[in-house]
């Protein structure tokens, strides 16, 4: 107990003892000691009840009650001390409340001023709890009608019920704004047990810039094609074996212009894949023929430096874009050849995966890739070793092409690699893309292995 409280309490007890002693003494002198003591005790009890009532009043009062000063008769006993402590705690609580309210108002003002639309949604009922000004201008939410209304209904023109049903697993979604003219990127963020945040951002400008970039790259690449063909033609004409002095220069120029041509082709393929929202056409891909083509390409590129094995374990065909898939697979095969030393082994495997998936796997016993590089490999122009990539004729765009081609097939690329041991690049296709060979009339009876 703090000393001042102990002092106040002792003073009250001392007063009580003094009062009773005086009453007993006075009563004894008058010959009625017990009666005087009883009356004094009753008075003391009555006084205590009165003080108790004052404390209860202070506790339950809606308005803040001032604390009487010492001059205005505030006592020094335990009750006065209790009143002082209560008053102090009330003042502190009020101060804290005011500060919290100010903070809350400041946060709301920040959220309200955000250029992105922000909507707080109750998770279970998916009703709108709050939204900022941009929620009205971008999403068309009307205040106060939208408050408490189901979000899917408020945003009916956007048909979001499917997306909202996915809840926390919902991928960011791009939609045209209810007023039209703008493209919005919607994101659902669960930020507490019971509340979600719907954030809508205007990405119209971003998309326009992205389209401009794609068009620019595609146009430049396209324009470079013809001059490169002309250069090739003249260089071929100049490649004169009777002029040994100039021959190394001409050969170097031929190599470099071929690299440029390959780069232009890769850039064009990439921009075609990037800008396609879906495959231009889908067909049955005869995988036995595809594997054979890949084997021939690997053998031609490797010029007999590697052992190449084909494992056709799945015995099924694939449904998709022939051009895009060939582009993806041959890039993986070309990488395996280029990043594997002499006498290395290459396996092109077509197998069943988990949950009805089918997997095309290109395995090599090459240089391998350190784990730190793996997440960035599919970025365009990302190379682990720029010099090795260039020397081997790489453009740095191969895996970016693979990623986009697979994306159009709702497929994914998995990369496993160990430095000095080799790498495995596997393309995983969903069950919906599998076609049995029997129905095409080209069914190999057993899994097949060719070298
Ligand atoms: P590049 O034309 O340089 O091969 P890619 O986009 O195809 O470009 O590949 C990016 C980088 O990934 C390559 O530069 C190389 O460092 C690494 N890489 C790709 N495939 C393999 C592989 N099979 N083995 C080792 N490294 C690889």
PDB file of C-alpha atoms in Angstrom, residues 298 305-311 333 335-337 339-349 362-367 421-424 449-451:
ATOM      1  CA  UNK A 298      18.244 -32.124 -79.446  1.00  0.00           C
ATOM      2  CA  UNK A 305      27.827 -34.644 -77.847  1.00  0.00           C
ATOM      3  CA  UNK A 306      25.107 -36.109 -75.595  1.00  0.00           C
ATOM      4  CA  UNK A 307      23.184 -39.303 -75.005  1.00  0.00           C
ATOM      5  CA  UNK A 308      19.497 -38.560 -75.546  1.00  0.00           C
ATOM      6  CA  UNK A 309      16.727 -40.763 -74.161  1.00  0.00           C
ATOM      7  CA  UNK A 310      12.979 -40.467 -74.739  1.00  0.00           C
ATOM      8  CA  UNK A 311      10.644 -41.999 -72.134  1.00  0.00           C
ATOM      9  CA  UNK A 333      15.359 -29.110 -74.793  1.00  0.00           C
ATOM     10  CA  UNK A 335      18.500 -25.216 -72.794  1.00  0.00           C
ATOM     11  CA  UNK A 336      19.291 -28.748 -71.653  1.00  0.00           C
ATOM     12  CA  UNK A 337      21.610 -29.265 -74.638  1.00  0.00           C
ATOM     13  CA  UNK A 339      23.835 -26.112 -70.550  1.00  0.00           C
ATOM     14  CA  UNK A 340      25.158 -29.678 -70.483  1.00  0.00           C
ATOM     15  CA  UNK A 341      28.799 -30.516 -71.175  1.00  0.00           C
ATOM     16  CA  UNK A 342      30.070 -33.173 -73.586  1.00  0.00           C
ATOM     17  CA  UNK A 343      29.071 -36.779 -72.814  1.00  0.00           C
ATOM     18  CA  UNK A 344      26.153 -35.578 -70.685  1.00  0.00           C
ATOM     19  CA  UNK A 345      22.799 -37.299 -70.662  1.00  0.00           C
ATOM     20  CA  UNK A 346      19.409 -35.854 -71.611  1.00  0.00           C
ATOM     21  CA  UNK A 347      16.055 -37.461 -70.844  1.00  0.00           C
ATOM     22  CA  UNK A 348      12.801 -36.211 -72.327  1.00  0.00           C
ATOM     23  CA  UNK A 349      10.079 -37.862 -70.264  1.00  0.00           C
ATOM     24  CA  UNK A 362      13.365 -32.479 -69.553  1.00  0.00           C
ATOM     25  CA  UNK A 363      16.178 -33.844 -67.394  1.00  0.00           C
ATOM     26  CA  UNK A 364      19.839 -33.122 -67.974  1.00  0.00           C
ATOM     27  CA  UNK A 365      23.084 -34.006 -66.260  1.00  0.00           C
ATOM     28  CA  UNK A 366      24.496 -30.539 -66.958  1.00  0.00           C
ATOM     29  CA  UNK A 367      25.993 -27.698 -64.953  1.00  0.00           C
ATOM     30  CA  UNK A 421      24.510 -32.705 -60.913  1.00  0.00           C
ATOM     31  CA  UNK A 422      21.928 -31.433 -63.402  1.00  0.00           C
ATOM     32  CA  UNK A 423      18.473 -29.936 -63.778  1.00  0.00           C
ATOM     33  CA  UNK A 424      14.901 -31.067 -64.286  1.00  0.00           C
ATOM     34  CA  UNK A 449      11.666 -45.931 -74.412  1.00  0.00           C
ATOM     35  CA  UNK A 450      13.898 -44.807 -77.271  1.00  0.00           C
ATOM     36  CA  UNK A 451      17.474 -43.659 -77.358  1.00  0.00           C
TER      37      UNK A 451
END
